[in-house]
Amino acid sequence: MLYKAGLDIGSVMAKAVIMDDRDILSYSIRPINGNFAAAAGAVLEETLAKAGLFLEKLDVIGSTGLGASFLSCPHMEITDVACQGRGINYLFPSARMVIEVGDQSSRVIKLTEKGKIADCIINDRCAAGSGRILQIIAKVLRININELGGLSLKSTNSVRFSTGCSVFAETEAISRIAEGTKMEDIIAGLHYAMAIKIYGMAQKAKLEDICAFTGGGAKNLGLVKMIGETIGKNLLVPEEPFITGAIGAALMALEKAGSPC
Amino acid sequence: MFFAGIDIGSTITKVVIKNEEGILVSTAQPTGAEHRRLAHEVIKGALKKAGLTFDQIDFIVATGYGRINVPFADAQVSEITCHMRGVSWLFPGVSTVIDIGGQDCKGIKVAGGRMRNFIMNDKCAAGTGRFLEVISDTLGLKLEDIGEISLRSDNPAGVSKTCTIFAEQEVLLRLSEGVSVEDILAGLHKALAGRIHSMVSKIKIEKDVVITGGGAKNAGLCKYLEERIGFPVLIPSEPLITGALGASILAQEMAAKTSADEQVKKERKLEAVTFFDKED
Amino acid sequence: MEEKKKKKSSAKTLQTAREAGYFGKKMLAGTRQAYEEGKPVAWSMVDWWMGSTITKAMGIELCYPENYGAFCASVRKAEPNLDYAESDGVPNTICGYARNCIGYTRKLKENNFIIPEDSPSGGMPKPLFLLACGAVCDARYKWFQSLGRYMEVPVWTLEFPQTGVNEYFMGDNKKDNIKFMVQELREFIAFLENLLGKKMDWDNLSGKLDTFFKTHELAHKVDLLRKSVPSPAVCTDFWSIMIPHLYMPEDPEALDFYQRVYDEVKYKVDNKIGAIPNEKYRMLFGELPPWHTLGIFDEFAEKYGVAFAFESWNYHVPSPLPDDERYGINDPLELIARYSYHKFNEHAQVAREQCMEPTLFTAPYMKFVKDYKADGLFCHPLISCRPATYTLMHVRNLLMEKFKVPSVVVEGDIVDLRVFNEEEAHSKMEAFIETMDHYREVRKKEGFEW
Amino acid sequence: MSDLKGLARAAQIYRGRHERAKEIKAGGGKVAGYFCCYPPLELMTSLDYMPLRILGDMNEPLTEADTYLPTAMCCFYRSVLDTAMKGRFDFIDAFIGAHACDGAERVSYIWKSYLKSPCSFYLDVPHTNHAASIELFKKQLMYLGEELEKTAGKKANREMLKQAVALHNKQRSLVRRLYSLNKGDPPLMSGSEILQVLIAIMCIPAVEGNALLEEVIEEVKVRAGGPKQRKGRILVWGSLIDDIALTGLIEDCGLNIVIDDTAIGTRSFWVDVDETEDPFDGLAIRYLDKVVCPRTFRDTKQTRMEDLDNRFGYLKKMVKEWNVNGVYFNIIRNCDIHGYEIPELRDYLEGIGLPVLVIEQDYSTTALEPLRTRFQAFAENIG
Ligand SMILES: Nc1ncnc2c1ncn2[C@@H]1O[C@H](COP(=O)(O)OP(=O)(O)O)[C@@H](O)[C@H]1O
Ligand SMILES: Nc1ncnc2c1ncn2[C@@H]1O[C@H](COP(=O)(O)OP(=O)(O)O)[C@@H](O)[C@H]1O
Ligand code: SF4
Ligand code: SF4
Ligand code: SF4
């Protein structure tokens, strides 16, 4: 039995999974809170504990994400696009396109049947359109980020947001509130703006029939629905969207290591 | 006679009440989500401080980002004009005003108390006060302190990201790499000063230069900007209120222009307007 | 941060490429010397239709602000000029070369036309006139026109027809276009004669044209040699060796130089010596390079075995003019017009076969991709240049649709370092390697040759 | 056909821009879509093609454009291609692209690559106005005529062309009359009203357009309450405006748009076609030389001031006749043609005492609101 671990140390969340030859044994997710090294260590430990394993038992560790280099134990760094692709391929072998809304960027990845990258469109020069705005807006509206999705589904008359800067979207939201716009309409409007941006990206890569949606943004059911409607496809959403990158990291680490010694 | 200027900024709401002689009181407090209730409350606060009642105020000018949400104002004037007027009143020799606000940054060219030209950032929050807020938040420091702290560095860190949101992440990475807070802050302030300077240069920076707006309260930013500009700049003792001050000056002028019969006061009520309610 | 700084300039794989910098310096020094001696100098666009050869035949020394912009960028000294131009009111979205030049000219003027001390590579002297060009791009005549703000020198715009694919084949359109070009050239010569108060020396022109064509022919042969696998030279080599053929092909030294380039490349081909040690992927590069960070291509080569086998349509010389177009043409101006029109339209037939537009910037890639056995295209859309950027997405779509060749898109700029994100380029490239693998298989399945 | 008249009818057409064209098509007629102000309308009209100006849509979020065009591209033409790829122009029978600027040029190519109309032509427009250029342009117009004839089922003879010239010249003179109604104070029409009328006549046959113009002029001439008297009487210069959301915002802030120099406004109508022996001569001269747009290079003059007068002198005249006291430079982001002119023209106009406001806008209604403060500050500073 081979044990492999994958870590995805993103910009806000640290995620880890441990897998054996076939299955996911355990996973864990924790916020980074500004200390990448600590979060990376802690999330790995936590996952090991859940799986009832020790570090020494792991045959290979793959890592990805912005903070991957802060992991202190020996590991293999892999790009996050590839990891997301492989992770989704593991969960949904039929998916040919992945939409990922993370904290810093949104991406559309086209996959081959082996889960390799056939094309990839990244939006990462400017945070407009990334998942960060969801956090910001939740803060402005003084609600928990988990509530966004549910609320937006109630909207009947979403506001038109300019797809501009995430920072300005915040002030735009504030003034909408001041005008008395309903909270759900604001959220729905924001989701729509994001969906349009993502639709444009998906078009660039030529939209595929079977699409999956992952990354932190996929936790938001309202956003899932909005994107699904905008691009006119049903989206496959993993049970735990946060960990797809980590799964991919684990899988790819093994591939790259060949047979571990 | 009494005149009020109320400046509902994106971040901070400011009020100035003056009479013919000069400023009586000024207040500043954070702008919340509910401008309307806020406008009503801040003016009450300011009135109380001045020992006046609402009816004693002859003319009110609202300005700033939320100026349309002040139901009791007699007139609305853009913040560009107001800052320009406020600063010219404080520094009659001013030629270039740099206003660093919460969500925008402006350069205004003035000659003989009149606006000649202006420029404003657009689309991107990267050159605004908001940038500093986000950073101080990320670092868990007080906004008031980061400027001073940045001045302690003699080896500013390189900052490659311009986007406010991404810069925040870069800060965290640098921290994790062991770069000192001073150096990071110095790097960020320098980068911000650079962006503001190159924007304002478009209208040609000429003496006297006055930096105002909330950003002017940041000593680090002012120093780095001064370095870029290449000669000393002036900073009002209370930079936050120049917009509100300008509005109150305009209030005075407008009151004088309004003919006597119009002086029979318009129906103007100071009351809370219904506003967005979470429970709906 | 500091210690992590990536190398910015490229090492280049050809010995001749390393020597090519000489020509850039020679050009600038030549104009400065002429200026000091009171001889006429001018600034010119890369004009692609030999307006500069005509100018030089009239005894005017030339330098090229586009080339100067690339140079300033490569030594990372362009930013102050960009800032200075923007502060005079030009939008920061306009061409990086133009902003660099406008900023520089503004400084030059403010220094009473004495070249500012700190000008990279010694700077460009004040010109007697400006040779603008209507080929390819609006910036290239608008920008020289806008320099009138700083110096009262005449601008001449050499216009270049831009024909659509079907229109190229309509009636006598080609003939009409060439006739027009000849007329425009005549007017241009009249302008020069008037400006200098002397007549054109036609023999001198013919002599220059002779060398010109010889240089171009060699440059073209080098291009053909680059079809071999492994690639004997890569894009970073080309962007150096192109300087003599782009800016001074009529200079005998350039001709000599090209003979040496040819010999070197030929030797490498004959002995199957690749430019990079371990060529695994062959890519095309579209269009203008990030001058400030050419080192990145060395890193791609090292990390992934990517050889940039061919690049930038617009910098390459055309294939030699077919004999039937050349035969019996005695008027040098007509020869110039034909050759130039050929440069822009030689791929019209390809475009017609592929049912696509335009010939410019797009159709050539439909050929390159096969000839150079490309696995992928690196698109570098520029923030500040529309003409060489517009068609990149289009090329990307076409290559995928027609040849199953994928592209990676990394935004950046020729001059403006502030908008290029190296990390992003690396991570995109890393992901792109898998993509190229995939489409290799697809092409194999579908029966493509490579 | 609708029974609305005058301004109300114009507003109706403005809102449903393609309805009339589709009606005509349903009745067996043909529609030719064209770019910018360079393809001669007379050619289309004489061959019974209804000319339809192809415009973008500031309200439509861009979803398709990025697949074909990079983001650094002119925002207007991105929108044009975006709506076209969504099928908005699928009904046209002929597409006439033009080399107005690089933006128009490359989008013409890309359009022709992906959208196949029964007839399509790319009109190369030289950048200089030399005699040789006019000759070449005339030839290009003749090729355009040939291409249109193939699908028109008829040939245009001299007579037909001359009639079309007369018809369109009449339209031009009516438009000029319309603008002249704004010379007084207060002006009789708002910028938004004029814009609606102009877009309307670009979307219906010339004959109907002329009738509409006459109705509007009659209606407005006798107006008591036009737009409010405002302190600002401004000239709009620059890239085109095709949505009243923008003009409305400007007027909302206390400025009257009394005259413009943009590609939807006066530029398309200001000068007539000369009635030459060979109508193609008149057309070539008018469209290449007489239409004044900074996309055409005019040979430099002896001194800089002469050069500027040569390029911008007409604006001084407009300023005087319409009693303008401020100028707004409307720059669509990434528009090189107008971008390079900003510093020069700004100084030129400030030199005659006019305040100038320069805004680079994104061609999107959602991005308009942040501009309000700028227009307002500008208005406060005028007069
Ligand atoms: N419970 C939640 N509901 C909706 N969105 C969430 C939730 N939790 C996090 N997010 C979104 O997910 C983003 C983080 O996504 P993630 O893929 O982890 O990014 P990264 O890898 O950069 O850390 C946050 O910015 C936020 O927008
Ligand atoms: N005490 C302070 N020290 C440093 N910066 C401050 C301070 N107070 C406010 N600021 C800065 O000022 C900005 C708000 O400025 P202000 O001119 O009030 O903007 P607005 O008018 O948009 O509300 C904040 O974003 C913050 O960066
Ligand atoms: S627009 Fe906003 S989100 Fe985009 S780069 Fe600027 S600060 Fe960042
Ligand atoms: S093609 Fe691009 S880089 Fe060259 S001059 Fe034109 S805008 Fe500049
Ligand atoms: S706005 Fe500019 S780029 Fe766009 S069509 Fe007009 S001139 Fe061309």
Coordinates of C-alpha atoms in Angstrom, one line a residue, chain C residues 30-362:
Chain C
G30 CA 26.6 57.3 -37.1
T31 CA 23.7 59.7 -36.8
R32 CA 25.2 61.5 -33.9
Q33 CA 28.4 62.0 -35.8
A34 CA 26.7 63.2 -38.9
Y35 CA 24.7 65.6 -36.8
E36 CA 27.8 67.0 -35.3
E37 CA 29.4 67.4 -38.7
G38 CA 26.3 69.3 -39.8
K39 CA 25.0 66.6 -42.1
P40 CA 21.4 65.8 -42.4
V41 CA 19.9 63.2 -40.1
A42 CA 16.3 61.9 -39.9
W43 CA 14.2 59.6 -37.8
S44 CA 12.4 56.8 -39.5
M45 CA 9.9 54.2 -38.9
V46 CA 10.7 50.6 -39.8
D47 CA 9.0 51.3 -43.1
W48 CA 9.2 47.9 -44.9
W49 CA 9.1 49.6 -48.2
M50 CA 12.5 51.0 -48.4
G51 CA 11.7 54.6 -47.9
S52 CA 14.8 54.6 -45.6
T53 CA 16.9 53.2 -48.4
I54 CA 15.8 56.1 -50.6
T55 CA 16.5 58.5 -47.8
K56 CA 20.0 57.1 -47.3
A57 CA 20.6 57.3 -51.0
M58 CA 20.0 61.0 -50.7
G59 CA 22.8 61.2 -48.1
I60 CA 20.7 61.4 -45.0
E61 CA 21.7 59.3 -42.0
L62 CA 18.9 57.5 -40.2
C63 CA 18.0 56.2 -36.8
Y64 CA 14.9 54.4 -35.8
P65 CA 12.9 55.3 -32.7
E66 CA 11.2 51.9 -32.6
N67 CA 14.6 50.3 -32.4
Y68 CA 15.6 52.9 -29.8
G69 CA 12.5 52.0 -27.7
A70 CA 13.4 48.4 -27.8
F71 CA 16.9 49.3 -26.7
C72 CA 15.8 51.5 -23.8
A73 CA 13.5 48.7 -22.7
S74 CA 16.2 46.1 -22.9
V75 CA 18.4 48.0 -20.5
R76 CA 15.4 48.9 -18.5
K77 CA 15.7 52.6 -19.0
A78 CA 12.4 53.2 -20.7
E79 CA 10.3 54.0 -17.7
P80 CA 11.4 57.6 -17.1
N81 CA 10.6 58.3 -20.7
L82 CA 7.2 56.6 -20.5
D83 CA 6.3 58.6 -17.4
Y84 CA 7.5 61.8 -19.0
A85 CA 5.3 61.3 -22.1
E86 CA 2.3 60.3 -20.0
S87 CA 2.7 63.4 -17.9
D88 CA 2.3 65.5 -21.0
G89 CA -1.1 63.9 -21.5
V90 CA -0.8 61.0 -23.9
P91 CA -2.8 58.0 -22.6
N92 CA -0.8 55.2 -21.1
T93 CA -2.5 52.8 -23.5
I94 CA -0.6 54.1 -26.6
C95 CA 2.4 52.3 -28.1
G96 CA 5.3 51.8 -25.7
Y97 CA 7.8 52.8 -28.4
A98 CA 5.9 55.9 -29.0
R99 CA 5.7 56.9 -25.4
N100 CA 9.4 56.3 -25.0
C101 CA 10.1 58.4 -28.0
I102 CA 7.7 61.2 -27.0
G103 CA 9.2 61.3 -23.6
Y104 CA 12.7 61.3 -25.0
T105 CA 11.9 64.1 -27.5
R106 CA 10.3 66.2 -24.8
K107 CA 13.5 65.9 -22.8
L108 CA 15.6 66.7 -25.9
K109 CA 13.6 69.8 -26.5
E110 CA 13.8 70.9 -22.9
N111 CA 17.6 70.5 -23.2
N112 CA 17.7 72.8 -26.2
F113 CA 18.3 69.8 -28.5
I114 CA 21.5 68.8 -26.8
I115 CA 21.2 65.1 -26.2
P116 CA 20.6 64.6 -22.4
E117 CA 23.7 63.0 -20.7
D118 CA 21.8 60.1 -19.3
S119 CA 20.3 58.9 -22.6
P120 CA 20.7 55.2 -23.1
S121 CA 23.2 54.3 -25.8
G122 CA 24.1 57.9 -26.4
G123 CA 20.6 59.0 -27.6
M124 CA 19.2 60.2 -31.0
P125 CA 20.1 63.6 -32.4
K126 CA 17.6 66.1 -33.6
P127 CA 16.2 65.1 -37.0
L128 CA 15.8 67.2 -40.1
F129 CA 12.6 65.4 -40.9
L130 CA 10.5 62.5 -39.7
L131 CA 9.7 59.6 -42.0
A132 CA 6.5 58.1 -40.8
C133 CA 4.7 55.1 -42.4
G134 CA 1.2 54.1 -43.0
A135 CA 2.0 50.4 -43.1
V136 CA 0.5 48.1 -40.4
C137 CA -0.3 50.6 -37.8
D138 CA -1.9 54.0 -37.0
A139 CA 0.6 54.7 -34.3
R140 CA 3.4 55.0 -36.8
Y141 CA 2.1 58.1 -38.4
K142 CA 0.1 59.6 -35.5
W143 CA 3.1 59.4 -33.2
F144 CA 5.5 61.3 -35.5
Q145 CA 2.8 63.8 -36.2
S146 CA 2.4 64.4 -32.5
L147 CA 6.2 65.1 -32.1
G148 CA 5.4 68.4 -33.8
R149 CA 4.7 69.5 -30.3
Y150 CA 8.3 69.5 -29.4
M151 CA 10.1 70.2 -32.7
E152 CA 9.1 72.0 -35.8
V153 CA 10.3 69.4 -38.3
P154 CA 8.3 68.2 -41.3
V155 CA 6.7 64.7 -41.2
W156 CA 6.4 62.6 -44.4
T157 CA 4.1 59.7 -44.3
L158 CA 4.8 56.9 -46.7
E159 CA 1.4 55.3 -47.2
F160 CA 1.1 51.6 -47.7
P161 CA -2.1 50.0 -49.1
Q162 CA -3.6 47.3 -46.9
T163 CA -5.6 44.9 -49.1
G164 CA -8.1 42.3 -48.0
V165 CA -7.7 38.8 -49.2
N166 CA -10.5 38.7 -51.8
E167 CA -9.8 42.2 -52.8
Y168 CA -6.2 41.3 -53.5
F169 CA -7.4 39.0 -56.3
M170 CA -10.0 41.4 -57.7
G171 CA -9.5 42.8 -61.2
D172 CA -6.4 44.9 -61.5
N173 CA -6.3 45.8 -57.8
K174 CA -2.7 44.6 -57.4
K175 CA -1.6 46.7 -60.3
D176 CA -3.5 49.7 -59.0
N177 CA -1.9 49.4 -55.6
I178 CA 1.6 49.1 -57.0
K179 CA 1.0 52.0 -59.3
F180 CA -0.1 54.0 -56.3
M181 CA 3.0 53.1 -54.4
V182 CA 5.2 54.2 -57.2
Q183 CA 3.4 57.5 -57.3
E184 CA 3.8 58.0 -53.6
L185 CA 7.5 57.2 -53.8
R186 CA 7.9 59.8 -56.5
E187 CA 6.2 62.4 -54.3
F188 CA 8.4 61.4 -51.5
I189 CA 11.5 61.9 -53.6
A190 CA 10.3 65.2 -54.7
F191 CA 9.8 66.1 -51.0
L192 CA 13.4 65.1 -50.2
E193 CA 14.8 66.9 -53.2
N194 CA 13.0 70.0 -52.1
L195 CA 14.0 69.6 -48.5
L196 CA 17.7 69.1 -49.3
G197 CA 17.9 71.3 -52.3
K198 CA 19.5 68.6 -54.4
K199 CA 18.6 65.9 -56.8
M200 CA 18.3 62.2 -56.3
D201 CA 21.4 60.2 -57.1
W202 CA 19.8 57.3 -58.9
D203 CA 23.0 55.4 -59.3
N204 CA 23.7 55.6 -55.7
L205 CA 20.1 54.2 -55.1
S206 CA 20.6 51.4 -57.5
G207 CA 23.8 50.4 -55.8
K208 CA 22.1 50.4 -52.4
L209 CA 19.2 48.4 -53.7
D210 CA 21.7 45.8 -55.0
T211 CA 23.2 45.3 -51.6
F212 CA 19.7 45.5 -50.0
F213 CA 18.4 42.6 -52.0
K214 CA 21.5 40.5 -51.4
T215 CA 21.3 41.0 -47.7
H216 CA 17.6 40.1 -47.7
E217 CA 18.3 37.0 -49.8
L218 CA 20.8 35.8 -47.2
A219 CA 18.4 36.6 -44.4
H220 CA 15.7 34.6 -46.1
K221 CA 18.1 31.7 -46.6
V222 CA 18.8 31.7 -42.9
D223 CA 15.1 31.6 -42.2
L224 CA 14.8 28.5 -44.4
L225 CA 17.6 26.8 -42.6
R226 CA 15.8 27.2 -39.4
K227 CA 13.2 24.7 -40.5
S228 CA 15.6 21.9 -39.5
V229 CA 15.2 19.9 -36.4
P230 CA 16.8 20.6 -34.0
S231 CA 16.5 24.3 -34.4
P232 CA 19.9 25.8 -35.2
A233 CA 18.9 29.2 -33.9
V234 CA 16.1 30.5 -31.7
C235 CA 14.0 33.6 -31.4
T236 CA 16.4 35.4 -29.1
D237 CA 19.1 35.0 -31.8
F238 CA 16.8 36.3 -34.4
W239 CA 15.8 39.4 -32.5
S240 CA 19.5 40.3 -32.5
I241 CA 20.5 39.4 -36.0
M242 CA 17.5 41.1 -37.5
I243 CA 18.8 44.6 -36.7
P244 CA 21.1 44.8 -39.7
H245 CA 18.4 43.5 -42.2
L246 CA 15.7 45.6 -40.7
Y247 CA 17.5 48.9 -40.4
M248 CA 20.6 48.8 -42.6
P249 CA 20.3 46.1 -45.3
E250 CA 22.0 48.4 -47.8
D251 CA 25.1 48.6 -45.7
P252 CA 27.9 46.4 -47.1
E253 CA 28.9 45.5 -43.5
A254 CA 25.4 44.1 -43.0
L255 CA 25.8 41.9 -46.1
D256 CA 29.1 40.6 -44.8
F257 CA 27.6 40.0 -41.5
Y258 CA 24.8 38.0 -43.0
Q259 CA 27.2 35.8 -44.8
R260 CA 28.7 34.9 -41.5
V261 CA 25.3 34.3 -39.9
Y262 CA 24.4 32.1 -42.8
D263 CA 27.7 30.2 -42.5
E264 CA 27.2 29.7 -38.8
V265 CA 23.7 28.5 -39.0
K266 CA 24.5 26.3 -42.0
Y267 CA 27.3 24.6 -40.0
K268 CA 24.9 23.9 -37.2
V269 CA 22.3 22.5 -39.5
D270 CA 24.8 20.3 -41.3
N271 CA 26.1 18.9 -38.0
K272 CA 22.7 18.7 -36.4
I273 CA 23.8 21.0 -33.6
G274 CA 20.7 22.4 -31.9
A275 CA 20.5 25.9 -30.5
I276 CA 19.4 24.6 -27.2
P277 CA 20.8 21.4 -25.6
N278 CA 17.7 19.3 -25.3
E279 CA 15.0 20.4 -27.8
K280 CA 11.7 18.7 -26.9
Y281 CA 9.2 21.3 -28.1
R282 CA 9.2 23.7 -31.0
M283 CA 7.3 26.8 -30.6
L284 CA 6.4 29.9 -32.6
F285 CA 6.4 33.3 -31.0
G286 CA 3.7 35.9 -32.0
E287 CA 4.6 39.0 -32.5
L288 CA 6.6 41.6 -30.6
P289 CA 8.8 40.4 -27.8
P290 CA 9.2 41.6 -24.2
W291 CA 12.4 43.4 -24.8
H292 CA 12.9 44.0 -21.1
T293 CA 12.9 40.3 -20.2
L294 CA 14.3 38.3 -23.1
G295 CA 16.1 36.1 -20.6
I296 CA 12.9 34.3 -20.0
F297 CA 13.3 32.4 -23.2
D298 CA 16.6 30.9 -22.0
E299 CA 14.8 29.8 -18.9
F300 CA 12.0 28.1 -20.9
A301 CA 14.7 26.4 -23.0
E302 CA 16.5 25.2 -19.9
K303 CA 13.5 24.2 -17.9
Y304 CA 11.3 22.5 -20.5
G305 CA 13.4 22.1 -23.6
V306 CA 11.4 24.6 -25.6
A307 CA 13.0 25.9 -28.7
F308 CA 11.4 29.0 -30.2
A309 CA 11.9 27.8 -33.7
F310 CA 10.4 30.8 -35.5
E311 CA 8.7 34.1 -34.7
S312 CA 7.3 37.5 -35.6
W313 CA 6.1 37.6 -39.1
N314 CA 6.5 41.3 -39.4
Y315 CA 10.3 41.3 -38.7
H316 CA 11.1 38.7 -41.3
V317 CA 12.3 39.5 -44.8
P318 CA 9.9 38.2 -47.5
S319 CA 10.9 35.5 -49.9
P320 CA 12.7 36.8 -53.0
L321 CA 10.4 38.5 -55.5
P322 CA 9.3 35.9 -58.1
D323 CA 11.1 36.2 -61.4
D324 CA 8.0 37.1 -63.4
E325 CA 7.4 40.1 -61.2
R326 CA 11.0 41.2 -61.3
Y327 CA 11.7 40.6 -64.9
G328 CA 12.0 43.7 -67.1
I329 CA 11.4 46.2 -64.4
N330 CA 13.9 49.0 -64.9
D331 CA 12.4 51.6 -62.7
P332 CA 13.9 51.2 -59.2
L333 CA 10.8 52.7 -57.7
E334 CA 8.6 50.1 -59.3
L335 CA 10.9 47.4 -58.1
I336 CA 10.7 48.8 -54.6
A337 CA 6.9 48.9 -54.8
R338 CA 6.6 45.4 -56.1
Y339 CA 8.9 43.9 -53.5
S340 CA 7.2 45.7 -50.7
Y341 CA 3.7 44.8 -51.8
H342 CA 5.0 41.2 -52.1
K343 CA 6.2 41.3 -48.5
F344 CA 2.7 42.1 -47.3
N345 CA 0.8 39.9 -49.6
E346 CA 2.9 36.9 -50.4
H347 CA 0.7 34.8 -48.2
A348 CA -2.6 35.9 -49.8
Q349 CA -2.9 32.7 -51.6
V350 CA -2.6 30.7 -48.3
A351 CA -5.2 32.9 -46.8
R352 CA -7.5 32.3 -49.7
E353 CA -7.1 28.6 -49.4
Q354 CA -7.8 28.7 -45.7
C355 CA -10.8 31.0 -46.2
M356 CA -9.5 33.5 -43.7
E357 CA -8.4 37.1 -43.4
P358 CA -6.1 38.9 -43.2
T359 CA -2.9 38.2 -45.0
L360 CA -1.2 40.5 -42.6
F361 CA 0.0 39.0 -39.3
T362 CA -2.2 36.0 -39.7

